[in-house]
């Protein structure tokens, strides 16, 4: 299928003008958004590419059913309990693994992120029975970013870029991600799937973007379980400390769960594209 987004991205996207700050939050039903992306009406193509490149963050309601997310949490929690925390480089044959990113492990990374993550890859089958449902939606964002619908889908690490699924538990008391920007080379947007609801599953913190003047712009306020959020990858974002002061328990399943997909550069290529930390102090947007 001809990709009209690609043409426009090639025209406007360059090193000097990529967005660093978020502008508006645009809410839309996911189904409506998906249909419009595939329709490629020239007006929608232009408007949406320009909007995303200007820093608008889209909150797409009901991208997944609540039940899909609840079941996925159960399955991942089961994986967390079924074996030790591991780490593998993204090289040929890389298995799925879960990893505890505690404060100690987090120090080894270029930006602090405290969470418990499960990473899984398309070449290892679909033991949880969720890959097709996720891919169906991921393809829409790939296409919107100017890529083929199935870009990278069948790649393995030797190809240099692979699709990686992740579910993370941001546990109460310490779960967080420092403000950063994501690599934009392989995937033009951050893609966040919301699995928990603030005020129900946890009380404080969660996903934010940074708006002009280094203001922390809270996204969770508008979020329901099953929503998907996308924004241009270089927009500064992070996860504000979840439920400060609560006792830390890595073995439980409470707190904030999150689901994310990324087309990662693998360890089989030199100088792989990685995220960048940004050390700034943020003020809260009132
Ligand atoms: Fe990120």
mmCIF file with all atom_site columns, C-alpha atoms in Angstrom, residues 31-221:
data_model
loop_
_atom_site.group_PDB
_atom_site.id
_atom_site.type_symbol
_atom_site.label_atom_id
_atom_site.label_alt_id
_atom_site.label_comp_id
_atom_site.label_asym_id
_atom_site.label_entity_id
_atom_site.label_seq_id
_atom_site.pdbx_PDB_ins_code
_atom_site.Cartn_x
_atom_site.Cartn_y
_atom_site.Cartn_z
_atom_site.occupancy
_atom_site.B_iso_or_equiv
_atom_site.pdbx_formal_charge
_atom_site.auth_seq_id
_atom_site.auth_comp_id
_atom_site.auth_asym_id
_atom_site.auth_atom_id
_atom_site.pdbx_PDB_model_num
ATOM 1   C CA . UNK A 1 31  ? -11.120 2.792   16.283 1.00 0.00 ? 31  UNK A CA 1
ATOM 2   C CA . UNK A 1 32  ? -11.861 6.088   14.579 1.00 0.00 ? 32  UNK A CA 1
ATOM 3   C CA . UNK A 1 33  ? -8.166  6.982   14.523 1.00 0.00 ? 33  UNK A CA 1
ATOM 4   C CA . UNK A 1 34  ? -7.186  3.611   13.049 1.00 0.00 ? 34  UNK A CA 1
ATOM 5   C CA . UNK A 1 35  ? -9.772  3.911   10.257 1.00 0.00 ? 35  UNK A CA 1
ATOM 6   C CA . UNK A 1 36  ? -8.586  7.411   9.395  1.00 0.00 ? 36  UNK A CA 1
ATOM 7   C CA . UNK A 1 37  ? -4.912  6.427   9.356  1.00 0.00 ? 37  UNK A CA 1
ATOM 8   C CA . UNK A 1 38  ? -5.624  3.651   6.850  1.00 0.00 ? 38  UNK A CA 1
ATOM 9   C CA . UNK A 1 39  ? -7.933  5.822   4.774  1.00 0.00 ? 39  UNK A CA 1
ATOM 10  C CA . UNK A 1 40  ? -5.094  8.329   4.163  1.00 0.00 ? 40  UNK A CA 1
ATOM 11  C CA . UNK A 1 41  ? -7.379  11.189  3.289  1.00 0.00 ? 41  UNK A CA 1
ATOM 12  C CA . UNK A 1 42  ? -4.881  13.927  2.238  1.00 0.00 ? 42  UNK A CA 1
ATOM 13  C CA . UNK A 1 43  ? -6.344  16.426  4.722  1.00 0.00 ? 43  UNK A CA 1
ATOM 14  C CA . UNK A 1 44  ? -5.971  13.988  7.614  1.00 0.00 ? 44  UNK A CA 1
ATOM 15  C CA . UNK A 1 45  ? -2.451  13.010  6.550  1.00 0.00 ? 45  UNK A CA 1
ATOM 16  C CA . UNK A 1 46  ? -1.239  16.601  6.488  1.00 0.00 ? 46  UNK A CA 1
ATOM 17  C CA . UNK A 1 47  ? -3.044  17.680  9.626  1.00 0.00 ? 47  UNK A CA 1
ATOM 18  C CA . UNK A 1 48  ? -1.941  14.672  11.670 1.00 0.00 ? 48  UNK A CA 1
ATOM 19  C CA . UNK A 1 49  ? 1.702   14.648  10.618 1.00 0.00 ? 49  UNK A CA 1
ATOM 20  C CA . UNK A 1 50  ? 1.982   18.391  11.273 1.00 0.00 ? 50  UNK A CA 1
ATOM 21  C CA . UNK A 1 51  ? 0.193   18.041  14.601 1.00 0.00 ? 51  UNK A CA 1
ATOM 22  C CA . UNK A 1 52  ? 2.469   15.209  15.783 1.00 0.00 ? 52  UNK A CA 1
ATOM 23  C CA . UNK A 1 53  ? 5.558   17.044  14.609 1.00 0.00 ? 53  UNK A CA 1
ATOM 24  C CA . UNK A 1 54  ? 4.404   20.130  16.538 1.00 0.00 ? 54  UNK A CA 1
ATOM 25  C CA . UNK A 1 55  ? 4.351   18.098  19.736 1.00 0.00 ? 55  UNK A CA 1
ATOM 26  C CA . UNK A 1 56  ? 0.740   17.045  20.081 1.00 0.00 ? 56  UNK A CA 1
ATOM 27  C CA . UNK A 1 57  ? 0.243   13.918  22.147 1.00 0.00 ? 57  UNK A CA 1
ATOM 28  C CA . UNK A 1 58  ? -2.621  11.649  21.137 1.00 0.00 ? 58  UNK A CA 1
ATOM 29  C CA . UNK A 1 59  ? -4.650  9.792   23.724 1.00 0.00 ? 59  UNK A CA 1
ATOM 30  C CA . UNK A 1 60  ? -6.512  7.098   21.816 1.00 0.00 ? 60  UNK A CA 1
ATOM 31  C CA . UNK A 1 61  ? -9.372  5.802   23.895 1.00 0.00 ? 61  UNK A CA 1
ATOM 32  C CA . UNK A 1 62  ? -10.180 2.095   24.133 1.00 0.00 ? 62  UNK A CA 1
ATOM 33  C CA . UNK A 1 63  ? -7.295  0.847   21.998 1.00 0.00 ? 63  UNK A CA 1
ATOM 34  C CA . UNK A 1 64  ? -7.539  -2.435  23.891 1.00 0.00 ? 64  UNK A CA 1
ATOM 35  C CA . UNK A 1 65  ? -10.339 -3.873  25.969 1.00 0.00 ? 65  UNK A CA 1
ATOM 36  C CA . UNK A 1 66  ? -10.032 -3.662  29.728 1.00 0.00 ? 66  UNK A CA 1
ATOM 37  C CA . UNK A 1 67  ? -10.191 -7.449  29.818 1.00 0.00 ? 67  UNK A CA 1
ATOM 38  C CA . UNK A 1 68  ? -7.251  -7.770  27.393 1.00 0.00 ? 68  UNK A CA 1
ATOM 39  C CA . UNK A 1 69  ? -5.121  -5.643  29.710 1.00 0.00 ? 69  UNK A CA 1
ATOM 40  C CA . UNK A 1 70  ? -6.238  -7.382  32.898 1.00 0.00 ? 70  UNK A CA 1
ATOM 41  C CA . UNK A 1 71  ? -5.435  -10.789 31.427 1.00 0.00 ? 71  UNK A CA 1
ATOM 42  C CA . UNK A 1 72  ? -2.056  -9.585  30.189 1.00 0.00 ? 72  UNK A CA 1
ATOM 43  C CA . UNK A 1 73  ? -1.171  -8.368  33.693 1.00 0.00 ? 73  UNK A CA 1
ATOM 44  C CA . UNK A 1 74  ? -2.062  -11.802 35.089 1.00 0.00 ? 74  UNK A CA 1
ATOM 45  C CA . UNK A 1 75  ? 0.063   -13.568 32.490 1.00 0.00 ? 75  UNK A CA 1
ATOM 46  C CA . UNK A 1 76  ? 3.074   -11.320 33.037 1.00 0.00 ? 76  UNK A CA 1
ATOM 47  C CA . UNK A 1 77  ? 2.755   -11.563 36.810 1.00 0.00 ? 77  UNK A CA 1
ATOM 48  C CA . UNK A 1 78  ? 2.864   -15.327 36.382 1.00 0.00 ? 78  UNK A CA 1
ATOM 49  C CA . UNK A 1 79  ? 6.094   -14.961 34.355 1.00 0.00 ? 79  UNK A CA 1
ATOM 50  C CA . UNK A 1 80  ? 7.582   -12.767 37.123 1.00 0.00 ? 80  UNK A CA 1
ATOM 51  C CA . UNK A 1 81  ? 6.935   -15.555 39.629 1.00 0.00 ? 81  UNK A CA 1
ATOM 52  C CA . UNK A 1 82  ? 8.149   -18.404 37.463 1.00 0.00 ? 82  UNK A CA 1
ATOM 53  C CA . UNK A 1 83  ? 11.906  -17.769 37.391 1.00 0.00 ? 83  UNK A CA 1
ATOM 54  C CA . UNK A 1 84  ? 14.736  -15.420 38.314 1.00 0.00 ? 84  UNK A CA 1
ATOM 55  C CA . UNK A 1 85  ? 15.368  -11.935 36.920 1.00 0.00 ? 85  UNK A CA 1
ATOM 56  C CA . UNK A 1 86  ? 17.621  -12.223 33.845 1.00 0.00 ? 86  UNK A CA 1
ATOM 57  C CA . UNK A 1 87  ? 19.190  -10.092 31.163 1.00 0.00 ? 87  UNK A CA 1
ATOM 58  C CA . UNK A 1 88  ? 20.143  -10.947 27.604 1.00 0.00 ? 88  UNK A CA 1
ATOM 59  C CA . UNK A 1 89  ? 21.627  -8.774  24.887 1.00 0.00 ? 89  UNK A CA 1
ATOM 60  C CA . UNK A 1 90  ? 19.528  -8.480  21.751 1.00 0.00 ? 90  UNK A CA 1
ATOM 61  C CA . UNK A 1 91  ? 21.531  -10.944 19.683 1.00 0.00 ? 91  UNK A CA 1
ATOM 62  C CA . UNK A 1 92  ? 20.412  -13.887 17.496 1.00 0.00 ? 92  UNK A CA 1
ATOM 63  C CA . UNK A 1 93  ? 18.376  -16.369 19.516 1.00 0.00 ? 93  UNK A CA 1
ATOM 64  C CA . UNK A 1 94  ? 17.672  -13.919 22.359 1.00 0.00 ? 94  UNK A CA 1
ATOM 65  C CA . UNK A 1 95  ? 15.015  -15.489 24.630 1.00 0.00 ? 95  UNK A CA 1
ATOM 66  C CA . UNK A 1 96  ? 12.139  -13.688 26.318 1.00 0.00 ? 96  UNK A CA 1
ATOM 67  C CA . UNK A 1 97  ? 13.080  -12.619 29.848 1.00 0.00 ? 97  UNK A CA 1
ATOM 68  C CA . UNK A 1 98  ? 11.916  -10.620 32.824 1.00 0.00 ? 98  UNK A CA 1
ATOM 69  C CA . UNK A 1 99  ? 14.172  -8.260  34.662 1.00 0.00 ? 99  UNK A CA 1
ATOM 70  C CA . UNK A 1 100 ? 14.088  -6.397  37.946 1.00 0.00 ? 100 UNK A CA 1
ATOM 71  C CA . UNK A 1 101 ? 15.355  -2.877  37.326 1.00 0.00 ? 101 UNK A CA 1
ATOM 72  C CA . UNK A 1 102 ? 15.935  -1.894  40.959 1.00 0.00 ? 102 UNK A CA 1
ATOM 73  C CA . UNK A 1 103 ? 17.751  1.267   41.981 1.00 0.00 ? 103 UNK A CA 1
ATOM 74  C CA . UNK A 1 104 ? 21.120  -0.526  41.752 1.00 0.00 ? 104 UNK A CA 1
ATOM 75  C CA . UNK A 1 105 ? 20.531  -1.957  38.250 1.00 0.00 ? 105 UNK A CA 1
ATOM 76  C CA . UNK A 1 106 ? 19.051  1.345   37.166 1.00 0.00 ? 106 UNK A CA 1
ATOM 77  C CA . UNK A 1 107 ? 22.368  3.138   37.839 1.00 0.00 ? 107 UNK A CA 1
ATOM 78  C CA . UNK A 1 108 ? 24.006  1.186   35.018 1.00 0.00 ? 108 UNK A CA 1
ATOM 79  C CA . UNK A 1 109 ? 21.712  2.811   32.486 1.00 0.00 ? 109 UNK A CA 1
ATOM 80  C CA . UNK A 1 110 ? 22.035  6.273   31.042 1.00 0.00 ? 110 UNK A CA 1
ATOM 81  C CA . UNK A 1 111 ? 18.807  7.296   32.704 1.00 0.00 ? 111 UNK A CA 1
ATOM 82  C CA . UNK A 1 112 ? 17.153  6.073   35.889 1.00 0.00 ? 112 UNK A CA 1
ATOM 83  C CA . UNK A 1 113 ? 14.191  3.780   35.508 1.00 0.00 ? 113 UNK A CA 1
ATOM 84  C CA . UNK A 1 114 ? 12.946  1.645   38.374 1.00 0.00 ? 114 UNK A CA 1
ATOM 85  C CA . UNK A 1 115 ? 10.484  -1.078  37.379 1.00 0.00 ? 115 UNK A CA 1
ATOM 86  C CA . UNK A 1 116 ? 9.989   -4.785  36.816 1.00 0.00 ? 116 UNK A CA 1
ATOM 87  C CA . UNK A 1 117 ? 9.779   -5.547  33.107 1.00 0.00 ? 117 UNK A CA 1
ATOM 88  C CA . UNK A 1 118 ? 8.971   -8.529  30.933 1.00 0.00 ? 118 UNK A CA 1
ATOM 89  C CA . UNK A 1 119 ? 10.450  -8.362  27.439 1.00 0.00 ? 119 UNK A CA 1
ATOM 90  C CA . UNK A 1 120 ? 9.309   -10.672 24.694 1.00 0.00 ? 120 UNK A CA 1
ATOM 91  C CA . UNK A 1 121 ? 10.084  -11.000 21.011 1.00 0.00 ? 121 UNK A CA 1
ATOM 92  C CA . UNK A 1 122 ? 8.119   -12.112 17.940 1.00 0.00 ? 122 UNK A CA 1
ATOM 93  C CA . UNK A 1 123 ? 10.562  -14.941 17.069 1.00 0.00 ? 123 UNK A CA 1
ATOM 94  C CA . UNK A 1 124 ? 9.878   -16.765 20.338 1.00 0.00 ? 124 UNK A CA 1
ATOM 95  C CA . UNK A 1 125 ? 6.279   -17.652 19.547 1.00 0.00 ? 125 UNK A CA 1
ATOM 96  C CA . UNK A 1 126 ? 3.191   -16.359 21.305 1.00 0.00 ? 126 UNK A CA 1
ATOM 97  C CA . UNK A 1 127 ? 2.771   -18.266 24.567 1.00 0.00 ? 127 UNK A CA 1
ATOM 98  C CA . UNK A 1 128 ? 0.526   -15.544 26.043 1.00 0.00 ? 128 UNK A CA 1
ATOM 99  C CA . UNK A 1 129 ? -1.665  -15.367 22.937 1.00 0.00 ? 129 UNK A CA 1
ATOM 100 C CA . UNK A 1 130 ? -1.447  -11.583 22.671 1.00 0.00 ? 130 UNK A CA 1
ATOM 101 C CA . UNK A 1 131 ? 1.036   -10.877 19.869 1.00 0.00 ? 131 UNK A CA 1
ATOM 102 C CA . UNK A 1 132 ? -1.459  -10.694 17.009 1.00 0.00 ? 132 UNK A CA 1
ATOM 103 C CA . UNK A 1 133 ? -3.750  -8.343  18.914 1.00 0.00 ? 133 UNK A CA 1
ATOM 104 C CA . UNK A 1 134 ? -0.835  -6.066  19.702 1.00 0.00 ? 134 UNK A CA 1
ATOM 105 C CA . UNK A 1 135 ? 0.704   -6.213  16.216 1.00 0.00 ? 135 UNK A CA 1
ATOM 106 C CA . UNK A 1 136 ? -2.613  -5.249  14.653 1.00 0.00 ? 136 UNK A CA 1
ATOM 107 C CA . UNK A 1 137 ? -2.436  -1.913  16.480 1.00 0.00 ? 137 UNK A CA 1
ATOM 108 C CA . UNK A 1 138 ? 1.330   -1.465  16.254 1.00 0.00 ? 138 UNK A CA 1
ATOM 109 C CA . UNK A 1 139 ? 1.105   -1.675  12.452 1.00 0.00 ? 139 UNK A CA 1
ATOM 110 C CA . UNK A 1 140 ? -1.132  1.409   12.430 1.00 0.00 ? 140 UNK A CA 1
ATOM 111 C CA . UNK A 1 141 ? 1.533   3.476   14.211 1.00 0.00 ? 141 UNK A CA 1
ATOM 112 C CA . UNK A 1 142 ? 4.288   2.145   11.995 1.00 0.00 ? 142 UNK A CA 1
ATOM 113 C CA . UNK A 1 143 ? 2.280   3.149   8.936  1.00 0.00 ? 143 UNK A CA 1
ATOM 114 C CA . UNK A 1 144 ? 1.497   6.579   10.396 1.00 0.00 ? 144 UNK A CA 1
ATOM 115 C CA . UNK A 1 145 ? 5.226   7.020   10.999 1.00 0.00 ? 145 UNK A CA 1
ATOM 116 C CA . UNK A 1 146 ? 5.926   6.442   7.320  1.00 0.00 ? 146 UNK A CA 1
ATOM 117 C CA . UNK A 1 147 ? 6.968   2.780   7.557  1.00 0.00 ? 147 UNK A CA 1
ATOM 118 C CA . UNK A 1 148 ? 5.453   -0.337  6.040  1.00 0.00 ? 148 UNK A CA 1
ATOM 119 C CA . UNK A 1 149 ? 2.589   -1.846  8.028  1.00 0.00 ? 149 UNK A CA 1
ATOM 120 C CA . UNK A 1 150 ? 4.730   -4.917  8.728  1.00 0.00 ? 150 UNK A CA 1
ATOM 121 C CA . UNK A 1 151 ? 8.083   -3.119  8.985  1.00 0.00 ? 151 UNK A CA 1
ATOM 122 C CA . UNK A 1 152 ? 10.592  -5.097  11.164 1.00 0.00 ? 152 UNK A CA 1
ATOM 123 C CA . UNK A 1 153 ? 7.907   -7.630  12.107 1.00 0.00 ? 153 UNK A CA 1
ATOM 124 C CA . UNK A 1 154 ? 9.814   -10.683 10.888 1.00 0.00 ? 154 UNK A CA 1
ATOM 125 C CA . UNK A 1 155 ? 13.277  -9.380  11.696 1.00 0.00 ? 155 UNK A CA 1
ATOM 126 C CA . UNK A 1 156 ? 15.704  -11.068 14.071 1.00 0.00 ? 156 UNK A CA 1
ATOM 127 C CA . UNK A 1 157 ? 18.669  -9.376  15.834 1.00 0.00 ? 157 UNK A CA 1
ATOM 128 C CA . UNK A 1 158 ? 21.104  -9.899  12.952 1.00 0.00 ? 158 UNK A CA 1
ATOM 129 C CA . UNK A 1 159 ? 18.908  -7.577  10.845 1.00 0.00 ? 159 UNK A CA 1
ATOM 130 C CA . UNK A 1 160 ? 19.807  -4.654  13.139 1.00 0.00 ? 160 UNK A CA 1
ATOM 131 C CA . UNK A 1 161 ? 16.301  -3.591  14.202 1.00 0.00 ? 161 UNK A CA 1
ATOM 132 C CA . UNK A 1 162 ? 13.708  -5.784  15.908 1.00 0.00 ? 162 UNK A CA 1
ATOM 133 C CA . UNK A 1 163 ? 10.257  -5.439  17.406 1.00 0.00 ? 163 UNK A CA 1
ATOM 134 C CA . UNK A 1 164 ? 10.201  -5.834  21.173 1.00 0.00 ? 164 UNK A CA 1
ATOM 135 C CA . UNK A 1 165 ? 7.149   -6.050  23.419 1.00 0.00 ? 165 UNK A CA 1
ATOM 136 C CA . UNK A 1 166 ? 7.355   -4.940  27.028 1.00 0.00 ? 166 UNK A CA 1
ATOM 137 C CA . UNK A 1 167 ? 5.072   -4.949  30.048 1.00 0.00 ? 167 UNK A CA 1
ATOM 138 C CA . UNK A 1 168 ? 6.328   -3.211  33.162 1.00 0.00 ? 168 UNK A CA 1
ATOM 139 C CA . UNK A 1 169 ? 5.152   -2.953  36.732 1.00 0.00 ? 169 UNK A CA 1
ATOM 140 C CA . UNK A 1 170 ? 5.964   0.409   38.306 1.00 0.00 ? 170 UNK A CA 1
ATOM 141 C CA . UNK A 1 171 ? 5.774   -0.645  41.889 1.00 0.00 ? 171 UNK A CA 1
ATOM 142 C CA . UNK A 1 172 ? 4.504   1.634   44.651 1.00 0.00 ? 172 UNK A CA 1
ATOM 143 C CA . UNK A 1 173 ? 7.207   3.493   46.556 1.00 0.00 ? 173 UNK A CA 1
ATOM 144 C CA . UNK A 1 174 ? 9.971   3.471   43.918 1.00 0.00 ? 174 UNK A CA 1
ATOM 145 C CA . UNK A 1 175 ? 8.573   2.925   40.388 1.00 0.00 ? 175 UNK A CA 1
ATOM 146 C CA . UNK A 1 176 ? 9.569   5.769   38.094 1.00 0.00 ? 176 UNK A CA 1
ATOM 147 C CA . UNK A 1 177 ? 11.411  6.844   34.906 1.00 0.00 ? 177 UNK A CA 1
ATOM 148 C CA . UNK A 1 178 ? 13.597  9.906   34.734 1.00 0.00 ? 178 UNK A CA 1
ATOM 149 C CA . UNK A 1 179 ? 12.757  12.536  32.084 1.00 0.00 ? 179 UNK A CA 1
ATOM 150 C CA . UNK A 1 180 ? 14.183  11.478  28.715 1.00 0.00 ? 180 UNK A CA 1
ATOM 151 C CA . UNK A 1 181 ? 13.644  11.387  24.982 1.00 0.00 ? 181 UNK A CA 1
ATOM 152 C CA . UNK A 1 182 ? 13.360  8.192   22.950 1.00 0.00 ? 182 UNK A CA 1
ATOM 153 C CA . UNK A 1 183 ? 15.287  7.239   19.827 1.00 0.00 ? 183 UNK A CA 1
ATOM 154 C CA . UNK A 1 184 ? 13.372  8.259   16.695 1.00 0.00 ? 184 UNK A CA 1
ATOM 155 C CA . UNK A 1 185 ? 15.458  6.425   14.089 1.00 0.00 ? 185 UNK A CA 1
ATOM 156 C CA . UNK A 1 186 ? 13.445  3.199   13.879 1.00 0.00 ? 186 UNK A CA 1
ATOM 157 C CA . UNK A 1 187 ? 10.101  4.302   15.213 1.00 0.00 ? 187 UNK A CA 1
ATOM 158 C CA . UNK A 1 188 ? 8.779   7.820   15.097 1.00 0.00 ? 188 UNK A CA 1
ATOM 159 C CA . UNK A 1 189 ? 6.596   7.709   18.232 1.00 0.00 ? 189 UNK A CA 1
ATOM 160 C CA . UNK A 1 190 ? 6.588   6.543   21.793 1.00 0.00 ? 190 UNK A CA 1
ATOM 161 C CA . UNK A 1 191 ? 3.684   4.130   22.174 1.00 0.00 ? 191 UNK A CA 1
ATOM 162 C CA . UNK A 1 192 ? 2.219   3.688   25.646 1.00 0.00 ? 192 UNK A CA 1
ATOM 163 C CA . UNK A 1 193 ? -0.509  1.231   26.514 1.00 0.00 ? 193 UNK A CA 1
ATOM 164 C CA . UNK A 1 194 ? -2.259  1.985   29.786 1.00 0.00 ? 194 UNK A CA 1
ATOM 165 C CA . UNK A 1 195 ? -3.004  -1.025  31.975 1.00 0.00 ? 195 UNK A CA 1
ATOM 166 C CA . UNK A 1 196 ? -3.834  0.674   35.291 1.00 0.00 ? 196 UNK A CA 1
ATOM 167 C CA . UNK A 1 197 ? -5.983  3.530   36.405 1.00 0.00 ? 197 UNK A CA 1
ATOM 168 C CA . UNK A 1 198 ? -4.842  6.173   38.850 1.00 0.00 ? 198 UNK A CA 1
ATOM 169 C CA . UNK A 1 199 ? -7.232  6.544   41.748 1.00 0.00 ? 199 UNK A CA 1
ATOM 170 C CA . UNK A 1 200 ? -8.078  2.849   41.490 1.00 0.00 ? 200 UNK A CA 1
ATOM 171 C CA . UNK A 1 201 ? -4.861  0.836   41.153 1.00 0.00 ? 201 UNK A CA 1
ATOM 172 C CA . UNK A 1 202 ? -2.524  3.487   42.534 1.00 0.00 ? 202 UNK A CA 1
ATOM 173 C CA . UNK A 1 203 ? -2.912  7.021   43.847 1.00 0.00 ? 203 UNK A CA 1
ATOM 174 C CA . UNK A 1 204 ? -0.023  9.190   42.698 1.00 0.00 ? 204 UNK A CA 1
ATOM 175 C CA . UNK A 1 205 ? 2.445   9.630   39.843 1.00 0.00 ? 205 UNK A CA 1
ATOM 176 C CA . UNK A 1 206 ? 2.487   8.069   36.389 1.00 0.00 ? 206 UNK A CA 1
ATOM 177 C CA . UNK A 1 207 ? 3.124   9.102   32.807 1.00 0.00 ? 207 UNK A CA 1
ATOM 178 C CA . UNK A 1 208 ? 3.887   12.716  32.003 1.00 0.00 ? 208 UNK A CA 1
ATOM 179 C CA . UNK A 1 209 ? 5.206   14.749  29.103 1.00 0.00 ? 209 UNK A CA 1
ATOM 180 C CA . UNK A 1 210 ? 7.066   18.050  29.342 1.00 0.00 ? 210 UNK A CA 1
ATOM 181 C CA . UNK A 1 211 ? 5.488   21.190  27.945 1.00 0.00 ? 211 UNK A CA 1
ATOM 182 C CA . UNK A 1 212 ? 7.262   24.504  27.115 1.00 0.00 ? 212 UNK A CA 1
ATOM 183 C CA . UNK A 1 213 ? 8.872   26.127  30.157 1.00 0.00 ? 213 UNK A CA 1
ATOM 184 C CA . UNK A 1 214 ? 9.815   22.701  31.573 1.00 0.00 ? 214 UNK A CA 1
ATOM 185 C CA . UNK A 1 215 ? 6.335   22.069  32.890 1.00 0.00 ? 215 UNK A CA 1
ATOM 186 C CA . UNK A 1 216 ? 5.283   18.578  33.873 1.00 0.00 ? 216 UNK A CA 1
ATOM 187 C CA . UNK A 1 217 ? 2.105   17.780  31.977 1.00 0.00 ? 217 UNK A CA 1
ATOM 188 C CA . UNK A 1 218 ? 0.250   14.893  33.584 1.00 0.00 ? 218 UNK A CA 1
ATOM 189 C CA . UNK A 1 219 ? -1.361  12.432  31.177 1.00 0.00 ? 219 UNK A CA 1
ATOM 190 C CA . UNK A 1 220 ? -2.808  9.896   33.626 1.00 0.00 ? 220 UNK A CA 1
ATOM 191 C CA . UNK A 1 221 ? -5.618  12.260  34.591 1.00 0.00 ? 221 UNK A CA 1
#
